[in-house]
Amino acid sequence: MPVNNEKETSAILEIRKLSKSFGETAVLKDISLSVEPGNVVSIIGPSGSGKSTLLRCASFLETADGGDILYDGRYAVNDGVYAPKADLNRFRTLFGMVFQSFNLFPHYSVMKNICEPPALRGRNRDEVRERALELLKKMGLEGKENAYPYQLSGGQQQRVAIARALALDPEILFFDEPTSALDPELTGEVLKVIRQLADDHMTMVVVTHEMPFARAVSNRVIFMDRGFIVEEGHPEEVFGDPKQERTKQFLKNYNQ
């Protein structure tokens, strides 16, 4: 089946009836969601609920078995059929990904970690370097451009990873549990940066276990369990007055 390229929605990202299995284990079941420009969508839920797999399918790191993925209203995946490689490469320029384990190149300096991806896409190296310096200032990392990852704290490494993603000027940023490898003090550093991005109306999808953070910064919260979206809505609705028993149970356990 050919992939339909006609623009269908104003959402930056739209996912429809997405499914994904690993062997006999269904990890994503009939997932549908959309992300509007400037919004922050937080995805919460127990470990093993499919949250990270959802982000990996949205960023083409995993191959979905069925359903649709649209960026800027155009099909990257249509009924499980992927667009041609050249089109997928174009879609990849629309998003950035921040991983829980930072994924910095250990043998590259901070500056090279940030500059190399946009330079490889053909951007002017002087402009890329200027943008990198701006981002390091924004991340509170002035003076660290010649440092190597091993010389940085975990919080600093994650802020470099965020700067690297922003250097590509994406339309949407994905965060896969960006603080799960950090202690509480360093977690605060990274969450502060993400809050600043939210204030700047950066479009983001954040998989997180930080419930107060999700409640404070999100336009919408999605609760997943066992591969399904169980409940979604405004954060005050999901956290303050959840409708589904499974959501109530999960949040009660978290608040103990």
Coordinates of C-alpha atoms in Angstrom, one line a residue:
M1 CA 0.0 0.0 0.0
P2 CA 1.5 3.4 -0.9
V3 CA 1.9 6.0 1.9
N4 CA -0.5 8.9 1.6
N5 CA 1.4 12.2 1.6
E6 CA -1.5 14.6 1.8
K7 CA -1.6 16.9 4.9
E8 CA -4.4 15.8 7.1
T9 CA -4.1 17.5 10.5
S10 CA -2.7 20.6 12.2
A11 CA -1.0 18.5 14.9
I12 CA 2.8 18.2 14.9
L13 CA 2.5 14.6 15.7
E14 CA -0.5 12.3 15.4
I15 CA -0.5 8.6 16.2
R16 CA -3.5 6.4 15.3
K17 CA -4.2 2.9 16.4
L18 CA -0.5 2.1 16.7
S19 CA 0.5 -1.5 17.6
K20 CA 3.8 -3.1 18.4
S21 CA 4.7 -6.6 19.6
F22 CA 8.0 -8.3 20.5
G23 CA 7.5 -11.9 19.7
E24 CA 4.3 -13.1 21.4
T25 CA 4.2 -10.1 23.7
A26 CA 2.0 -7.2 22.6
V27 CA 3.6 -4.0 24.0
L28 CA 1.5 -1.3 22.3
K29 CA -2.2 -1.9 21.7
D30 CA -4.4 0.5 19.6
I31 CA -2.5 3.6 20.8
S32 CA -3.9 7.0 19.5
L33 CA -2.8 10.4 20.5
S34 CA -1.9 13.8 19.0
V35 CA 0.4 16.6 20.0
E36 CA -0.4 20.2 19.1
P37 CA 2.3 22.9 18.5
G38 CA 3.6 24.4 21.7
N39 CA 2.1 21.8 24.0
V40 CA 3.8 19.5 26.5
V41 CA 2.3 16.0 26.7
S42 CA 3.5 13.8 29.7
I43 CA 3.2 10.1 29.5
I44 CA 3.1 8.3 32.9
G45 CA 2.5 4.8 34.0
P46 CA 4.1 1.8 35.6
S47 CA 7.3 0.2 34.3
G48 CA 6.6 -2.1 31.4
S49 CA 3.5 -0.2 30.3
G50 CA 4.9 0.6 26.8
K51 CA 5.8 4.3 27.4
S52 CA 9.4 4.1 26.1
T53 CA 8.4 1.8 23.2
L54 CA 5.8 4.3 22.1
L55 CA 8.5 7.0 21.9
R56 CA 10.9 4.6 20.1
C57 CA 8.2 3.9 17.5
A58 CA 7.4 7.6 17.1
S59 CA 11.1 8.3 16.5
F60 CA 11.5 5.2 14.2
L61 CA 14.0 3.5 16.5
E62 CA 11.5 0.6 16.6
T63 CA 9.3 -0.5 13.7
A64 CA 5.5 -0.4 14.4
D65 CA 3.5 -3.4 13.4
G66 CA 0.4 -1.4 12.5
G67 CA -1.3 1.9 12.6
D68 CA -0.4 5.4 11.5
I69 CA 2.2 8.0 12.4
L70 CA 1.9 11.5 11.0
Y71 CA 4.2 14.5 11.3
D72 CA 2.9 17.9 10.4
G73 CA -0.1 16.1 8.9
R74 CA 1.8 13.9 6.6
Y75 CA 2.1 10.1 6.8
A76 CA 5.4 8.7 7.9
V77 CA 3.6 5.4 8.5
N78 CA 0.2 4.5 7.0
D79 CA -1.5 1.3 8.2
G80 CA 1.9 -0.1 9.2
V81 CA 3.5 0.8 5.8
Y82 CA 6.5 3.1 6.1
A83 CA 7.2 6.0 3.8
P84 CA 10.3 5.7 1.5
K85 CA 13.7 6.1 3.1
A86 CA 14.2 9.7 1.8
D87 CA 10.9 10.8 3.2
L88 CA 11.6 9.1 6.6
N89 CA 14.9 11.0 6.7
R90 CA 13.0 14.2 6.2
F91 CA 10.7 13.3 9.0
R92 CA 13.6 12.6 11.3
T93 CA 14.7 16.3 11.0
L94 CA 11.4 17.3 12.7
F95 CA 12.2 15.7 16.1
G96 CA 14.9 15.4 18.7
M97 CA 15.3 12.7 21.2
V98 CA 16.8 12.8 24.8
F99 CA 17.5 9.5 26.3
Q100 CA 17.6 8.4 30.0
S101 CA 21.3 7.3 29.6
F102 CA 22.4 10.6 27.9
N103 CA 23.9 8.8 24.9
L104 CA 26.8 11.3 24.5
F105 CA 29.8 10.3 22.5
P106 CA 32.5 9.8 25.2
H107 CA 35.4 10.6 22.9
Y108 CA 33.9 13.9 21.7
S109 CA 34.1 17.1 23.6
V110 CA 30.9 18.8 24.7
M111 CA 31.1 21.2 21.7
K112 CA 31.7 18.4 19.3
N113 CA 28.8 16.4 20.7
I114 CA 26.5 19.3 20.1
C115 CA 27.9 20.5 16.7
E116 CA 28.5 17.2 14.9
P117 CA 24.8 16.2 14.2
P118 CA 23.8 19.5 12.5
A119 CA 27.1 19.7 10.8
L120 CA 26.6 16.3 9.3
R121 CA 23.3 17.5 7.9
G122 CA 25.2 20.1 6.0
R123 CA 24.8 23.2 8.1
N124 CA 27.4 25.9 8.2
R125 CA 29.9 25.0 10.9
D126 CA 30.5 28.6 12.1
E127 CA 26.7 29.1 12.5
V128 CA 26.4 25.7 14.2
R129 CA 29.2 26.6 16.7
E130 CA 27.5 30.0 17.5
R131 CA 24.2 28.2 18.1
A132 CA 25.9 25.6 20.3
L133 CA 27.5 28.4 22.5
E134 CA 24.0 30.0 22.8
L135 CA 22.5 26.6 23.9
L136 CA 25.3 26.0 26.4
K137 CA 24.6 29.4 28.0
K138 CA 20.9 28.5 28.1
M139 CA 21.7 25.2 29.8
G140 CA 23.9 26.8 32.4
L141 CA 27.0 25.2 30.9
E142 CA 29.1 28.2 29.9
G143 CA 32.8 27.3 29.9
K144 CA 32.2 23.6 29.5
E145 CA 32.6 23.4 25.7
N146 CA 36.0 21.7 25.8
A147 CA 35.1 19.3 28.6
Y148 CA 34.5 15.6 27.9
P149 CA 31.4 13.7 29.2
Y150 CA 33.4 11.8 31.9
Q151 CA 34.3 15.2 33.4
L152 CA 30.7 16.2 33.9
S153 CA 28.0 15.2 36.4
G154 CA 25.1 13.3 35.2
G155 CA 22.9 16.4 35.3
Q156 CA 25.4 18.3 33.2
Q157 CA 25.6 15.4 30.7
Q158 CA 21.9 15.4 30.4
R159 CA 21.8 19.1 29.8
V160 CA 24.4 18.6 27.0
A161 CA 22.2 16.0 25.5
I162 CA 19.3 18.4 25.6
A163 CA 21.4 21.1 23.9
R164 CA 22.5 18.5 21.3
A165 CA 18.8 17.8 20.5
L166 CA 18.0 21.5 20.3
A167 CA 20.9 22.2 18.0
L168 CA 19.0 20.4 15.3
D169 CA 16.1 22.9 15.6
P170 CA 13.4 20.2 15.9
E171 CA 9.7 20.9 15.9
I172 CA 9.2 18.5 18.7
L173 CA 11.4 17.0 21.5
F174 CA 11.0 13.5 22.9
F175 CA 12.2 12.8 26.4
D176 CA 12.5 9.2 27.5
E177 CA 12.6 9.3 31.4
P178 CA 15.3 12.0 31.3
T179 CA 15.9 12.0 35.0
S180 CA 15.8 8.3 35.8
A181 CA 19.6 7.9 36.0
L182 CA 20.0 10.9 38.2
D183 CA 20.0 11.5 41.9
P184 CA 17.4 14.0 43.3
E185 CA 19.6 17.0 43.3
L186 CA 20.7 16.5 39.7
T187 CA 17.1 15.7 38.7
G188 CA 16.1 19.2 39.7
E189 CA 18.7 20.7 37.4
V190 CA 17.3 18.8 34.4
L191 CA 13.7 19.4 35.2
K192 CA 14.4 23.1 35.5
V193 CA 15.7 23.2 32.0
I194 CA 12.6 21.3 30.7
R195 CA 10.4 23.7 32.5
Q196 CA 12.2 26.6 30.8
L197 CA 11.6 24.9 27.4
A198 CA 7.9 24.6 28.3
D199 CA 7.8 28.3 29.2
D200 CA 9.3 28.9 25.7
H201 CA 6.5 26.9 24.2
M202 CA 8.7 24.1 22.9
T203 CA 6.6 21.2 21.8
M204 CA 7.5 18.1 23.9
V205 CA 6.5 14.6 24.7
V206 CA 7.9 13.5 28.1
V207 CA 7.9 10.0 29.5
T208 CA 8.5 10.5 33.2
H209 CA 8.0 9.2 36.7
E210 CA 8.2 12.7 38.2
M211 CA 4.5 13.2 39.0
P212 CA 4.7 16.8 40.4
F213 CA 6.7 17.9 37.4
A214 CA 4.1 16.3 35.0
R215 CA 1.3 17.9 36.8
A216 CA 3.0 21.3 36.8
V217 CA 4.2 21.6 33.2
S218 CA 1.9 19.5 31.0
N219 CA -0.9 20.6 28.8
R220 CA -2.1 17.0 28.7
V221 CA -1.2 13.8 30.7
I222 CA -1.5 10.3 29.3
F223 CA -1.6 7.3 31.7
M224 CA -0.6 4.0 30.1
D225 CA -0.8 0.5 31.5
R226 CA -0.1 -2.8 29.8
G227 CA 0.2 -1.3 26.4
F228 CA -3.0 0.7 26.5
I229 CA -3.9 4.3 27.1
V230 CA -6.1 4.0 30.2
E231 CA -6.8 7.7 30.7
E232 CA -5.8 11.1 29.4
G233 CA -6.7 14.6 30.0
H234 CA -5.7 17.9 31.6
P235 CA -3.2 17.3 34.4
E236 CA -5.7 18.6 37.0
E237 CA -8.2 16.1 35.8
V238 CA -5.9 13.1 35.7
F239 CA -4.1 13.9 39.0
G240 CA -6.9 15.6 40.8
D241 CA -9.9 13.6 39.7
P242 CA -9.0 10.4 37.8
K243 CA -11.9 8.6 36.3
Q244 CA -10.4 5.1 35.9
E245 CA -9.8 2.8 38.9
R246 CA -6.4 1.8 37.5
T247 CA -5.3 5.4 37.4
K248 CA -6.5 6.0 40.9
Q249 CA -4.5 2.9 42.1
F250 CA -1.4 4.0 40.4
L251 CA -1.4 7.6 41.7
K252 CA -2.3 6.4 45.2
N253 CA 0.7 4.2 45.2
Y254 CA 2.9 7.0 43.9
N255 CA 1.6 9.4 46.6
Q256 CA 2.3 7.1 49.5

